[in-house]
Structure formats: structure tokens, C-alpha cells
mmCIF file of C-alpha atoms in Angstrom:
data_model
loop_
_atom_site.group_PDB
_atom_site.id
_atom_site.type_symbol
_atom_site.label_atom_id
_atom_site.label_comp_id
_atom_site.label_asym_id
_atom_site.label_seq_id
_atom_site.Cartn_x
_atom_site.Cartn_y
_atom_site.Cartn_z
ATOM 1 C CA UNK A 64 0.000 0.000 0.000
ATOM 2 C CA UNK A 65 1.388 3.340 -0.970
ATOM 3 C CA UNK A 66 1.569 6.088 1.589
ATOM 4 C CA UNK A 67 -0.079 9.438 1.021
ATOM 5 C CA UNK A 68 2.104 12.486 1.419
ATOM 6 C CA UNK A 69 0.105 15.164 3.254
ATOM 7 C CA UNK A 70 1.105 18.718 2.276
ATOM 8 C CA UNK A 71 2.164 21.182 4.941
ATOM 9 C CA UNK A 72 -0.806 23.473 4.275
ATOM 10 C CA UNK A 73 -3.610 21.446 2.631
ATOM 11 C CA UNK A 74 -6.073 24.300 3.033
ATOM 12 C CA UNK A 75 -4.146 26.203 0.352
ATOM 13 C CA UNK A 76 -4.845 23.501 -2.257
ATOM 14 C CA UNK A 77 -7.931 23.337 -4.467
ATOM 15 C CA UNK A 78 -10.261 20.442 -3.779
ATOM 16 C CA UNK A 79 -9.299 18.816 -7.109
ATOM 17 C CA UNK A 80 -5.652 18.601 -5.961
ATOM 18 C CA UNK A 81 -6.317 17.260 -2.470
ATOM 19 C CA UNK A 82 -4.368 13.983 -2.088
ATOM 20 C CA UNK A 83 -6.435 10.774 -1.879
ATOM 21 C CA UNK A 84 -9.749 12.632 -2.047
ATOM 22 C CA UNK A 85 -12.532 10.180 -2.979
ATOM 23 C CA UNK A 86 -15.128 12.944 -3.047
ATOM 24 C CA UNK A 87 -13.960 16.401 -4.059
ATOM 25 C CA UNK A 88 -15.040 18.855 -1.384
ATOM 26 C CA UNK A 89 -14.402 22.538 -1.021
ATOM 27 C CA UNK A 90 -11.221 23.325 0.835
ATOM 28 C CA UNK A 91 -10.799 26.597 2.761
ATOM 29 C CA UNK A 92 -9.044 27.938 -0.314
ATOM 30 C CA UNK A 93 -12.077 26.998 -2.478
ATOM 31 C CA UNK A 94 -14.474 28.712 -0.078
ATOM 32 C CA UNK A 95 -12.342 31.837 -0.192
ATOM 33 C CA UNK A 96 -12.248 31.848 -4.007
ATOM 34 C CA UNK A 97 -15.981 31.138 -4.345
ATOM 35 C CA UNK A 98 -16.859 33.868 -1.874
ATOM 36 C CA UNK A 99 -14.646 36.356 -3.688
ATOM 37 C CA UNK A 100 -16.186 35.389 -7.055
ATOM 38 C CA UNK A 101 -19.704 35.744 -5.660
ATOM 39 C CA UNK A 102 -19.011 39.160 -4.116
ATOM 40 C CA UNK A 103 -17.236 40.393 -7.245
ATOM 41 C CA UNK A 104 -20.115 39.323 -9.504
ATOM 42 C CA UNK A 105 -22.722 40.769 -7.132
ATOM 43 C CA UNK A 106 -20.825 44.063 -6.993
ATOM 44 C CA UNK A 107 -20.784 44.189 -10.777
ATOM 45 C CA UNK A 108 -24.557 43.551 -10.870
ATOM 46 C CA UNK A 109 -25.219 46.446 -8.486
ATOM 47 C CA UNK A 110 -22.771 48.799 -10.219
ATOM 48 C CA UNK A 111 -24.043 48.048 -13.716
ATOM 49 C CA UNK A 112 -27.706 48.334 -12.701
ATOM 50 C CA UNK A 113 -27.019 51.588 -10.851
ATOM 51 C CA UNK A 114 -25.418 52.854 -14.031
ATOM 52 C CA UNK A 115 -28.639 52.085 -15.892
ATOM 53 C CA UNK A 116 -30.612 54.615 -13.854
ATOM 54 C CA UNK A 117 -27.965 57.325 -14.158
ATOM 55 C CA UNK A 118 -28.491 60.142 -16.669
ATOM 56 C CA UNK A 119 -25.135 59.399 -18.356
ATOM 57 C CA UNK A 120 -24.704 55.598 -18.507
ATOM 58 C CA UNK A 121 -21.273 54.096 -19.239
ATOM 59 C CA UNK A 122 -22.238 50.461 -19.914
ATOM 60 C CA UNK A 123 -25.124 50.987 -22.354
ATOM 61 C CA UNK A 124 -27.495 49.221 -19.973
ATOM 62 C CA UNK A 125 -30.384 51.513 -20.949
ATOM 63 C CA UNK A 126 -30.094 50.623 -24.623
ATOM 64 C CA UNK A 127 -32.886 48.543 -26.131
ATOM 65 C CA UNK A 128 -36.445 48.073 -24.832
ATOM 66 C CA UNK A 129 -37.372 49.620 -21.495
ATOM 67 C CA UNK A 130 -38.203 46.258 -19.888
ATOM 68 C CA UNK A 131 -34.761 44.858 -20.714
ATOM 69 C CA UNK A 132 -33.136 46.550 -17.687
ATOM 70 C CA UNK A 133 -35.374 44.735 -15.186
ATOM 71 C CA UNK A 134 -34.936 41.412 -16.973
ATOM 72 C CA UNK A 135 -31.183 41.951 -17.010
ATOM 73 C CA UNK A 136 -31.165 42.691 -13.266
ATOM 74 C CA UNK A 137 -33.067 39.487 -12.449
ATOM 75 C CA UNK A 138 -30.781 37.454 -14.751
ATOM 76 C CA UNK A 139 -27.631 38.931 -13.195
ATOM 77 C CA UNK A 140 -28.749 38.268 -9.622
ATOM 78 C CA UNK A 141 -29.887 34.722 -10.463
ATOM 79 C CA UNK A 142 -26.690 33.792 -12.284
ATOM 80 C CA UNK A 143 -24.583 35.296 -9.495
ATOM 81 C CA UNK A 144 -26.380 33.128 -6.937
ATOM 82 C CA UNK A 145 -25.868 30.109 -9.193
ATOM 83 C CA UNK A 146 -22.088 30.576 -8.970
ATOM 84 C CA UNK A 147 -22.138 28.444 -5.812
ATOM 85 C CA UNK A 148 -23.113 25.489 -8.052
ATOM 86 C CA UNK A 149 -20.426 26.001 -10.682
ATOM 87 C CA UNK A 150 -18.043 23.400 -9.208
ATOM 88 C CA UNK A 151 -20.699 20.682 -9.238
ATOM 89 C CA UNK A 152 -22.419 21.430 -12.575
ATOM 90 C CA UNK A 153 -20.158 23.756 -14.578
ATOM 91 C CA UNK A 154 -21.210 22.542 -18.045
ATOM 92 C CA UNK A 155 -24.938 22.549 -17.284
ATOM 93 C CA UNK A 156 -24.719 26.016 -15.791
ATOM 94 C CA UNK A 157 -22.730 27.275 -18.776
ATOM 95 C CA UNK A 158 -25.247 25.841 -21.268
ATOM 96 C CA UNK A 159 -28.215 27.258 -19.329
ATOM 97 C CA UNK A 160 -26.641 30.723 -19.284
ATOM 98 C CA UNK A 161 -25.779 30.830 -23.014
ATOM 99 C CA UNK A 162 -28.771 33.085 -23.921
ATOM 100 C CA UNK A 163 -27.615 35.664 -21.390
ATOM 101 C CA UNK A 164 -24.351 36.134 -23.309
ATOM 102 C CA UNK A 165 -26.362 37.823 -26.094
ATOM 103 C CA UNK A 166 -27.888 40.682 -24.131
ATOM 104 C CA UNK A 167 -27.043 40.658 -20.391
ATOM 105 C CA UNK A 168 -24.625 43.225 -18.988
ATOM 106 C CA UNK A 169 -25.112 42.363 -15.310
ATOM 107 C CA UNK A 170 -24.269 38.700 -16.002
ATOM 108 C CA UNK A 171 -20.938 39.455 -17.704
ATOM 109 C CA UNK A 172 -18.721 38.679 -14.715
ATOM 110 C CA UNK A 173 -20.669 35.536 -13.748
ATOM 111 C CA UNK A 174 -20.552 34.296 -17.354
ATOM 112 C CA UNK A 175 -16.769 34.683 -17.505
ATOM 113 C CA UNK A 176 -16.301 32.908 -14.144
ATOM 114 C CA UNK A 177 -18.466 29.975 -15.260
ATOM 115 C CA UNK A 178 -16.628 29.739 -18.576
ATOM 116 C CA UNK A 179 -13.256 29.702 -16.760
ATOM 117 C CA UNK A 180 -14.501 26.887 -14.526
ATOM 118 C CA UNK A 181 -15.436 24.814 -17.580
ATOM 119 C CA UNK A 182 -12.052 25.432 -19.224
ATOM 120 C CA UNK A 183 -10.131 24.428 -16.072
ATOM 121 C CA UNK A 184 -12.132 21.357 -15.051
ATOM 122 C CA UNK A 185 -13.767 19.893 -18.160
ATOM 123 C CA UNK A 186 -12.467 18.360 -21.438
ATOM 124 C CA UNK A 187 -11.150 20.831 -23.954
ATOM 125 C CA UNK A 188 -13.698 19.992 -26.733
ATOM 126 C CA UNK A 189 -16.583 20.908 -24.409
ATOM 127 C CA UNK A 190 -14.823 24.015 -23.144
ATOM 128 C CA UNK A 191 -13.865 25.016 -26.699
ATOM 129 C CA UNK A 192 -17.461 24.766 -27.920
ATOM 130 C CA UNK A 193 -18.778 26.944 -25.101
ATOM 131 C CA UNK A 194 -15.951 29.469 -25.539
ATOM 132 C CA UNK A 195 -16.622 29.639 -29.288
ATOM 133 C CA UNK A 196 -20.310 30.394 -28.689
ATOM 134 C CA UNK A 197 -19.444 33.196 -26.282
ATOM 135 C CA UNK A 198 -16.979 34.708 -28.751
ATOM 136 C CA UNK A 199 -19.459 34.427 -31.658
ATOM 137 C CA UNK A 200 -22.151 36.121 -29.580
ATOM 138 C CA UNK A 201 -20.000 39.242 -29.145
ATOM 139 C CA UNK A 202 -21.227 40.960 -32.376
ATOM 140 C CA UNK A 203 -24.873 40.293 -31.435
ATOM 141 C CA UNK A 204 -24.284 41.595 -27.925
ATOM 142 C CA UNK A 205 -22.564 44.721 -29.297
ATOM 143 C CA UNK A 206 -25.514 45.428 -31.578
ATOM 144 C CA UNK A 207 -28.083 44.981 -28.782
ATOM 145 C CA UNK A 208 -25.958 46.786 -26.213
ATOM 146 C CA UNK A 209 -23.885 49.350 -28.125
ATOM 147 C CA UNK A 210 -21.124 51.113 -26.229
ATOM 148 C CA UNK A 211 -21.826 54.855 -26.015
ATOM 149 C CA UNK A 212 -18.110 55.735 -26.195
ATOM 150 C CA UNK A 213 -16.759 53.276 -28.802
ATOM 151 C CA UNK A 214 -17.857 52.393 -32.343
ATOM 152 C CA UNK A 215 -19.115 48.895 -33.124
ATOM 153 C CA UNK A 216 -15.877 47.302 -34.380
ATOM 154 C CA UNK A 217 -13.488 48.570 -31.646
ATOM 155 C CA UNK A 218 -16.041 47.656 -28.986
ATOM 156 C CA UNK A 219 -16.398 44.108 -30.337
ATOM 157 C CA UNK A 220 -12.639 43.662 -30.674
ATOM 158 C CA UNK A 221 -12.061 44.896 -27.120
ATOM 159 C CA UNK A 222 -14.651 42.467 -25.774
ATOM 160 C CA UNK A 223 -13.098 39.550 -27.688
ATOM 161 C CA UNK A 224 -9.622 40.452 -26.411
ATOM 162 C CA UNK A 225 -10.811 40.573 -22.810
ATOM 163 C CA UNK A 226 -12.575 37.214 -23.079
ATOM 164 C CA UNK A 227 -9.534 35.707 -24.834
ATOM 165 C CA UNK A 228 -7.189 36.930 -22.104
ATOM 166 C CA UNK A 229 -9.344 35.385 -19.389
ATOM 167 C CA UNK A 230 -9.553 32.087 -21.304
ATOM 168 C CA UNK A 231 -5.765 32.059 -21.760
ATOM 169 C CA UNK A 232 -5.313 32.440 -18.027
ATOM 170 C CA UNK A 233 -7.783 29.587 -17.451
ATOM 171 C CA UNK A 234 -5.811 27.378 -19.855
ATOM 172 C CA UNK A 235 -2.625 28.152 -17.920
ATOM 173 C CA UNK A 236 -4.290 27.138 -14.651
ATOM 174 C CA UNK A 237 -5.558 23.941 -16.311
ATOM 175 C CA UNK A 238 -2.076 23.040 -17.618
ATOM 176 C CA UNK A 239 -0.484 23.697 -14.230
ATOM 177 C CA UNK A 240 -2.981 21.489 -12.404
ATOM 178 C CA UNK A 241 -2.522 18.683 -14.929
ATOM 179 C CA UNK A 242 1.236 18.940 -14.418
ATOM 180 C CA UNK A 243 0.828 18.663 -10.641
ATOM 181 C CA UNK A 244 -1.460 15.631 -11.003
ATOM 182 C CA UNK A 245 0.962 14.030 -13.464
ATOM 183 C CA UNK A 246 3.904 14.517 -11.105
ATOM 184 C CA UNK A 247 1.898 13.122 -8.208
ATOM 185 C CA UNK A 248 0.925 10.072 -10.265
ATOM 186 C CA UNK A 249 4.549 9.492 -11.232
ATOM 187 C CA UNK A 250 5.624 9.790 -7.596
ATOM 188 C CA UNK A 251 2.936 7.298 -6.499
ATOM 189 C CA UNK A 252 3.974 4.835 -9.196
ATOM 190 C CA UNK A 253 7.645 5.219 -8.302
ATOM 191 C CA UNK A 254 6.866 4.564 -4.642
ATOM 192 C CA UNK A 255 4.789 1.501 -5.538
ATOM 193 C CA UNK A 256 7.582 0.168 -7.747
ATOM 194 C CA UNK A 257 10.146 0.712 -4.982
ATOM 195 C CA UNK A 258 7.964 -1.176 -2.514
ATOM 196 C CA UNK A 259 7.622 -3.983 -5.069
ATOM 197 C CA UNK A 260 11.400 -4.128 -5.482
ATOM 198 C CA UNK A 261 11.830 -4.273 -1.712
ATOM 199 C CA UNK A 262 9.282 -7.095 -1.459
ATOM 200 C CA UNK A 263 10.998 -8.986 -4.264
ATOM 201 C CA UNK A 264 14.404 -8.515 -2.638
ATOM 202 C CA UNK A 265 13.016 -9.795 0.658
ATOM 203 C CA UNK A 266 11.523 -12.853 -1.021
ATOM 204 C CA UNK A 267 14.736 -13.562 -2.938
ATOM 205 C CA UNK A 268 16.738 -13.319 0.272
ATOM 206 C CA UNK A 269 14.361 -15.717 2.009
ATOM 207 C CA UNK A 270 14.689 -18.138 -0.889
ATOM 208 C CA UNK A 271 18.483 -17.940 -0.873
ATOM 209 C CA UNK A 272 18.598 -18.555 2.871
ATOM 210 C CA UNK A 273 16.361 -21.595 2.377
ATOM 211 C CA UNK A 274 18.791 -22.985 -0.193
ATOM 212 C CA UNK A 275 21.718 -22.449 2.185
ATOM 213 C CA UNK A 276 19.919 -24.095 5.094
ATOM 214 C CA UNK A 277 19.118 -27.178 3.030
ATOM 215 C CA UNK A 278 22.689 -28.442 3.178
ATOM 216 C CA UNK A 279 22.906 -27.833 6.932
ATOM 217 C CA UNK A 280 19.638 -29.614 7.651
ATOM 218 C CA UNK A 281 20.616 -32.519 5.398
ATOM 219 C CA UNK A 282 23.868 -32.891 7.356
ATOM 220 C CA UNK A 283 22.101 -32.835 10.718
ATOM 221 C CA UNK A 284 19.461 -35.336 9.666
ATOM 222 C CA UNK A 285 22.034 -37.656 8.131
ATOM 223 C CA UNK A 286 23.863 -37.740 11.462
ATOM 224 C CA UNK A 287 20.608 -38.562 13.212
ATOM 225 C CA UNK A 288 19.933 -41.404 10.791
ATOM 226 C CA UNK A 289 23.452 -42.792 11.084
ATOM 227 C CA UNK A 290 23.566 -42.957 14.873
ATOM 228 C CA UNK A 291 19.959 -44.115 15.162
ATOM 229 C CA UNK A 292 20.745 -46.945 12.734
ATOM 230 C CA UNK A 293 23.784 -47.903 14.780
ATOM 231 C CA UNK A 294 21.670 -48.178 17.905
ATOM 232 C CA UNK A 295 19.075 -50.220 16.031
ATOM 233 C CA UNK A 296 21.564 -52.791 14.688
ATOM 234 C CA UNK A 297 23.760 -52.863 17.838
ATOM 235 C CA UNK A 298 21.347 -53.259 20.736
ATOM 236 C CA UNK A 299 24.109 -55.069 22.667
ATOM 237 C CA UNK A 300 26.598 -52.173 22.364
ATOM 238 C CA UNK A 301 28.368 -51.016 25.527
ATOM 239 C CA UNK A 302 26.551 -48.487 27.651
ATOM 240 C CA UNK A 303 29.117 -45.725 27.060
ATOM 241 C CA UNK A 304 28.767 -46.071 23.263
ATOM 242 C CA UNK A 305 24.972 -45.970 23.538
ATOM 243 C CA UNK A 306 25.187 -42.847 25.713
ATOM 244 C CA UNK A 307 27.610 -41.209 23.294
ATOM 245 C CA UNK A 308 25.393 -41.982 20.301
ATOM 246 C CA UNK A 309 22.325 -40.703 22.159
ATOM 247 C CA UNK A 310 24.168 -37.485 22.988
ATOM 248 C CA UNK A 311 25.089 -36.993 19.356
ATOM 249 C CA UNK A 312 21.471 -37.619 18.326
ATOM 250 C CA UNK A 313 20.216 -35.127 20.910
ATOM 251 C CA UNK A 314 22.732 -32.442 19.880
ATOM 252 C CA UNK A 315 22.057 -32.987 16.177
ATOM 253 C CA UNK A 316 18.293 -32.807 16.695
ATOM 254 C CA UNK A 317 18.660 -29.602 18.712
ATOM 255 C CA UNK A 318 20.869 -28.005 16.045
ATOM 256 C CA UNK A 319 18.488 -29.110 13.283
ATOM 257 C CA UNK A 320 15.546 -27.530 15.097
ATOM 258 C CA UNK A 321 17.515 -24.297 15.503
ATOM 259 C CA UNK A 322 18.313 -24.251 11.787
ATOM 260 C CA UNK A 323 14.741 -25.136 10.879
ATOM 261 C CA UNK A 324 13.423 -22.226 12.954
ATOM 262 C CA UNK A 325 15.267 -19.818 10.674
ATOM 263 C CA UNK A 326 13.607 -21.073 7.511
ATOM 264 C CA UNK A 327 10.037 -21.630 8.661
ATOM 265 C CA UNK A 328 7.735 -20.047 6.098
ATOM 266 C CA UNK A 329 10.478 -19.669 3.481
ATOM 267 C CA UNK A 330 9.839 -21.320 0.128
ATOM 268 C CA UNK A 331 12.833 -23.036 -1.385
ATOM 269 C CA UNK A 332 13.431 -22.089 -5.039
ATOM 270 C CA UNK A 333 14.645 -24.880 -7.247
ATOM 271 C CA UNK A 334 17.610 -24.205 -9.533
ATOM 272 C CA UNK A 335 16.831 -27.167 -11.734
ATOM 273 C CA UNK A 336 15.377 -30.673 -11.864
ATOM 274 C CA UNK A 337 17.205 -33.940 -11.922
ATOM 275 C CA UNK A 338 20.453 -33.994 -13.820
ATOM 276 C CA UNK A 339 19.996 -30.383 -14.994
ATOM 277 C CA UNK A 340 20.104 -29.031 -11.440
ATOM 278 C CA UNK A 341 22.825 -26.464 -10.882
ATOM 279 C CA UNK A 342 24.862 -27.345 -7.779
ATOM 280 C CA UNK A 343 25.582 -24.493 -5.423
ATOM 281 C CA UNK A 344 29.129 -23.766 -4.347
ATOM 282 C CA UNK A 345 30.094 -24.113 -0.651
ATOM 283 C CA UNK A 346 28.695 -21.249 1.352
ATOM 284 C CA UNK A 347 31.154 -18.812 2.996
ATOM 285 C CA UNK A 348 31.698 -18.747 6.726
ATOM 286 C CA UNK A 349 33.450 -16.521 9.249
ATOM 287 C CA UNK A 350 36.754 -18.072 8.275
ATOM 288 C CA UNK A 351 36.368 -16.601 4.791
ATOM 289 C CA UNK A 352 36.212 -12.993 6.056
ATOM 290 C CA UNK A 353 40.027 -12.511 5.815
ATOM 291 C CA UNK A 354 39.904 -13.587 2.162
ATOM 292 C CA UNK A 355 37.055 -11.151 1.564
ATOM 293 C CA UNK A 356 39.060 -8.335 3.160
ATOM 294 C CA UNK A 357 42.141 -9.269 1.130
ATOM 295 C CA UNK A 358 40.095 -9.189 -2.049
ATOM 296 C CA UNK A 359 38.798 -5.730 -1.171
ATOM 297 C CA UNK A 360 42.317 -4.516 -0.412
ATOM 298 C CA UNK A 361 43.521 -5.859 -3.735
ATOM 299 C CA UNK A 362 40.791 -3.778 -5.381
ATOM 300 C CA UNK A 363 42.260 -0.634 -3.801
ATOM 301 C CA UNK A 364 40.196 -0.279 -0.612
ATOM 302 C CA UNK A 365 41.728 0.626 2.733
ATOM 303 C CA UNK A 366 40.287 -1.839 5.216
ATOM 304 C CA UNK A 367 41.210 -2.315 8.840
ATOM 305 C CA UNK A 368 40.081 -5.447 10.707
ATOM 306 C CA UNK A 369 39.738 -6.003 14.450
ATOM 307 C CA UNK A 370 38.897 -9.631 15.209
ATOM 308 C CA UNK A 371 38.039 -10.268 18.869
ATOM 309 C CA UNK A 372 35.968 -13.396 18.360
ATOM 310 C CA UNK A 373 36.435 -16.016 21.062
ATOM 311 C CA UNK A 374 36.494 -19.621 19.830
ATOM 312 C CA UNK A 375 35.703 -18.779 16.202
ATOM 313 C CA UNK A 376 35.664 -22.456 15.294
ATOM 314 C CA UNK A 377 32.490 -22.996 17.334
ATOM 315 C CA UNK A 378 30.432 -20.326 15.561
ATOM 316 C CA UNK A 379 27.245 -21.949 14.162
ATOM 317 C CA UNK A 380 27.277 -22.256 10.383
ATOM 318 C CA UNK A 381 24.189 -20.079 9.906
ATOM 319 C CA UNK A 382 25.576 -17.321 12.125
ATOM 320 C CA UNK A 383 28.950 -17.454 10.374
ATOM 321 C CA UNK A 384 27.312 -17.145 6.948
ATOM 322 C CA UNK A 385 25.198 -14.241 8.123
ATOM 323 C CA UNK A 386 28.259 -12.463 9.535
ATOM 324 C CA UNK A 387 30.117 -12.977 6.267
ATOM 325 C CA UNK A 388 27.220 -11.535 4.254
ATOM 326 C CA UNK A 389 26.989 -8.513 6.555
ATOM 327 C CA UNK A 390 30.693 -7.766 6.156
ATOM 328 C CA UNK A 391 30.376 -8.260 2.409
ATOM 329 C CA UNK A 392 27.446 -5.828 2.170
ATOM 330 C CA UNK A 393 29.255 -3.267 4.343
ATOM 331 C CA UNK A 394 32.373 -3.352 2.164
ATOM 332 C CA UNK A 395 30.256 -3.131 -0.980
ATOM 333 C CA UNK A 396 28.390 -0.077 0.311
ATOM 334 C CA UNK A 397 31.649 1.604 1.315
ATOM 335 C CA UNK A 398 33.143 0.887 -2.104
ATOM 336 C CA UNK A 399 30.105 2.372 -3.841
ATOM 337 C CA UNK A 400 29.334 5.367 -1.664
ATOM 338 C CA UNK A 401 32.647 6.278 -0.003
ATOM 339 C CA UNK A 402 35.474 5.333 -2.389
ATOM 340 C CA UNK A 403 38.941 5.849 -0.939
ATOM 341 C CA UNK A 404 37.688 6.075 2.661
ATOM 342 C CA UNK A 405 39.174 3.976 5.446
ATOM 343 C CA UNK A 406 36.768 1.181 6.340
ATOM 344 C CA UNK A 407 36.877 -0.457 9.763
ATOM 345 C CA UNK A 408 35.578 -3.997 10.232
ATOM 346 C CA UNK A 409 35.028 -5.242 13.755
ATOM 347 C CA UNK A 410 34.145 -8.757 14.897
ATOM 348 C CA UNK A 411 33.606 -9.610 18.549
ATOM 349 C CA UNK A 412 31.740 -12.051 20.725
ATOM 350 C CA UNK A 413 31.714 -15.596 21.923
ATOM 351 C CA UNK A 414 29.448 -18.491 22.839
ATOM 352 C CA UNK A 415 26.528 -17.345 24.932
ATOM 353 C CA UNK A 416 27.062 -13.608 24.390
ATOM 354 C CA UNK A 417 26.439 -13.466 20.656
ATOM 355 C CA UNK A 418 28.434 -12.329 17.667
ATOM 356 C CA UNK A 419 28.734 -8.568 16.997
ATOM 357 C CA UNK A 420 29.623 -7.351 13.503
ATOM 358 C CA UNK A 421 30.348 -3.689 12.775
ATOM 359 C CA UNK A 422 31.447 -1.962 9.572
ATOM 360 C CA UNK A 423 32.198 1.749 9.802
ATOM 361 C CA UNK A 424 33.410 4.301 7.262
ATOM 362 C CA UNK A 425 33.486 8.135 7.131
ATOM 363 C CA UNK A 426 30.393 9.785 5.669
ATOM 364 C CA UNK A 427 31.042 10.564 1.967
ATOM 365 C CA UNK A 428 31.774 14.216 1.218
ATOM 366 C CA UNK A 429 31.697 14.018 -2.590
ATOM 367 C CA UNK A 430 29.327 12.582 -5.123
ATOM 368 C CA UNK A 431 30.578 9.049 -4.489
ATOM 369 C CA UNK A 432 31.119 6.331 -7.019
ATOM 370 C CA UNK A 433 29.183 5.839 -10.222
ATOM 371 C CA UNK A 434 28.660 2.142 -9.480
ATOM 372 C CA UNK A 435 24.909 1.515 -9.836
ATOM 373 C CA UNK A 436 22.925 -0.177 -7.127
ATOM 374 C CA UNK A 437 19.402 -1.448 -6.677
ATOM 375 C CA UNK A 438 19.059 -0.010 -3.172
ATOM 376 C CA UNK A 439 17.938 -3.374 -1.734
ATOM 377 C CA UNK A 440 21.187 -4.733 -0.246
ATOM 378 C CA UNK A 441 20.405 -3.573 3.279
ATOM 379 C CA UNK A 442 16.891 -4.974 2.892
ATOM 380 C CA UNK A 443 18.336 -8.449 2.348
ATOM 381 C CA UNK A 444 20.731 -8.070 5.268
ATOM 382 C CA UNK A 445 17.873 -6.957 7.533
ATOM 383 C CA UNK A 446 15.813 -9.954 6.479
ATOM 384 C CA UNK A 447 18.716 -12.334 7.126
ATOM 385 C CA UNK A 448 19.399 -10.861 10.566
ATOM 386 C CA UNK A 449 15.701 -10.949 11.447
ATOM 387 C CA UNK A 450 15.409 -14.616 10.506
ATOM 388 C CA UNK A 451 18.479 -15.372 12.608
ATOM 389 C CA UNK A 452 16.854 -13.700 15.621
ATOM 390 C CA UNK A 453 19.361 -10.846 15.736
ATOM 391 C CA UNK A 454 19.358 -7.050 15.578
ATOM 392 C CA UNK A 455 20.538 -4.666 12.870
ATOM 393 C CA UNK A 456 21.387 -0.955 12.948
ATOM 394 C CA UNK A 457 22.552 1.186 10.069
ATOM 395 C CA UNK A 458 22.857 4.884 9.405
ATOM 396 C CA UNK A 459 24.873 7.907 10.423
ATOM 397 C CA UNK A 460 26.060 7.832 14.016
ATOM 398 C CA UNK A 461 27.009 10.594 16.466
ATOM 399 C CA UNK A 462 30.556 10.742 15.088
ATOM 400 C CA UNK A 463 29.265 11.472 11.600
ATOM 401 C CA UNK A 464 30.341 8.087 10.221
ATOM 402 C CA UNK A 465 28.169 5.567 8.428
ATOM 403 C CA UNK A 466 27.789 2.531 10.673
ATOM 404 C CA UNK A 467 26.404 -0.896 9.837
ATOM 405 C CA UNK A 468 26.177 -2.999 12.995
ATOM 406 C CA UNK A 469 24.514 -6.321 13.684
ATOM 407 C CA UNK A 470 24.212 -8.662 16.630
ATOM 408 C CA UNK A 471 23.621 -12.347 15.990
ATOM 409 C CA UNK A 472 22.743 -14.962 18.628
ATOM 410 C CA UNK A 473 25.518 -17.454 19.385
ATOM 411 C CA UNK A 474 24.242 -20.156 21.748
ATOM 412 C CA UNK A 475 26.557 -22.218 23.893
ATOM 413 C CA UNK A 476 27.363 -25.542 22.244
#
């Protein structure tokens, strides 16, 4: 499930841009805009009608039949009140008000606001048709309502220019909102894809751990079968041999259960069937860490190692593999993100107290290496440590260095 990023000030956004809005509702910003539009249109109705009763009108409201002024006043007030419905039914309101574009002066502001709403929120063919009708009605309007100060042609051209400028602004707002929605959609898809990659990396790591554990479990169970068979065919064996075989069976069963606990719920991926199966190479252990460090040094890295592990030969195989993988991931990250930096590798612990692994390097100050990465290496390490019952920490510490530290359980043999 993708997370929704909540803006710092959602009340400043239009309702159409509110994240994860199932039903578009007016935001405080929308209420402010609608109130301003209503007051502006109502002011124009009162000003233009007051001009009609003046002895020297400026808007030609007294041109035409005498009853046209009262009809125009009613139309202007009604259309201004209908502005509160323009967000819900912009096209219907625009179509219903088309006749007013021919003769109404008081409805001019409300008509332009409704037309802008259609251009911003509705498909361009619909908005283009309504805009074309309004522009074509300009000559008829100019003939019915001639301007007392301008001739016919300049008055019509001025009206067309004003309407065109408002429509251009509405198109700009429409393009900007579509850009914001497009960027948000791309961000949501990128986040969903990243989560999918993380889930795939986690599943791949689980599968790889299952393949590694197969050899360990097979070894434990084979020991159980061998010693149990010896007891079955040698019932007259000396008591000390029977006790020794029983102890081996008990220890092997306990170790097998510990290994099995790590892979419960993990599906084992097959690399092939029958003779076409691809055998896996021996898995690395804690004893292979010096070779890993030497390989990194040969590649040009500066690596310092502090090995304080007590009785390293008794480290469980699963814990040793996990420690090796953690060191490997830490060196890889340092090589990619902090090339040339001194990397410190620390190993400490013993039976009963656990195995601590720490890789530390200075925080990169440049742009780092150009080696590409999938960004899922630490996800796999975290999954491995979690399955082993350990703890993992990574990030910038108080000293300003990048630190990758893990603790793995190391039971007493």
C-alpha cells in the first residue's frame, strides 16, 4: 500500500488537488475563491444596474427596450447566486446561461467565471465549444448593447480580447494542475515500484537462505539417521557407546531444530530438476572474512580489521554465513558510496554472548562512485538478521560516520 504524502498546508490547495480525495469537497481555499467570485459578480450587478438609472450611462445598460433593464437585473442576480453550483455542474450552468451572453450586462462577470470553470475542469472539446459560442455572440451583444463611447468594431474587438485573455489564463491554470497531477501520479507509481522491489528482494533473500539451510539440515538429519541406525543394529553395544550416540542424536536434533526455525515459512526455489540441477558452491563462513578483506584490499580499498571473536571455530554455520554476508554488504556499500575512505571492520563475541559485527566508514563528502545499485542490499541483510533472531542498525552515528552494525545470537554448544 502506498503512503499518502500530506502537504504542509492542505487548506491552500484546491479540492481537485487534495491527495487521496474520494469525493472532491471545497477546501478553505475553495471557499475563499468562491466567496470572492460571488461578491465580485454581485458588486458588478449592483454597479451596472445603478449605471442604468444614471443620466449618463457608461455600460449601455439603458439601450434597447425599457423592460430589458429589469430582466437583465433578475438574470444577473440569479446567475450570481448560481455561482455556488459552478463546481458541481459547470457545463450545465454554462449551457443554461448561453442566452444571457447575447444581451445581459449584469451577467458578464458571472458568465466569464463559469466559462473559466469549464475550461479548467472539463475536457477541452466541451470548453472550446462553449468558448466559441461566447466569442461568436459578441457581435450580437454589441448590436443589442452598443457602447456609447466606442464604435461597433473597436467595442467588439475589445470584448473579444478581454474574453480571450481570461480564457488564456484559465488554460494556464488547467495546464499547471494537470502537471501537478501528473507529477503526483509518477511519484505514487515510483513509490509503488520501490515497494515492489523491496518485497521482491526480501523474497529472494528468504529463498536464498532456504537454499543455504538445506545443506545444513541434510547434514544434521544424516547424522541422526546414522547414529539411530547404529543403535538399532547394535542393541548389545556397551553403555558408554549408547550414551555417546544418544548425545550426538540429541545435539544434532537440537541443532536441526535451531536451523529449521530460521527457515520456517520460506519457500525453497529450485535451480533445476534432476540432472539439470545447478549445484551451489560451498557457502562462505566466518573463516572466509580474511579472504574477503584481502580481495577488497587488492581492489584498492583501505580496510582495517579487528577480530576479537572467542572460539571462532564454534560459531554456528548459519551465524557465520550471516556475519560474512553482513561484512560483504558493508564493504560493498563503502566501495560504492565512499570510495577511498578507510573502512573499519570489527568482529567480537563468543558463545553465549552473541556475535557482533560492525562496519564503519566516514560519511562521503563528494558525489561518491558511479557504481549503480538497486538499493535493496540492506533490505536483504535486515531480512537475514531478522530470521536469525538478531538485531541490525545502520545509518549515520554521532561521530558522523556511516555505521552498519549487527548482533547475531551465538548459543553455547
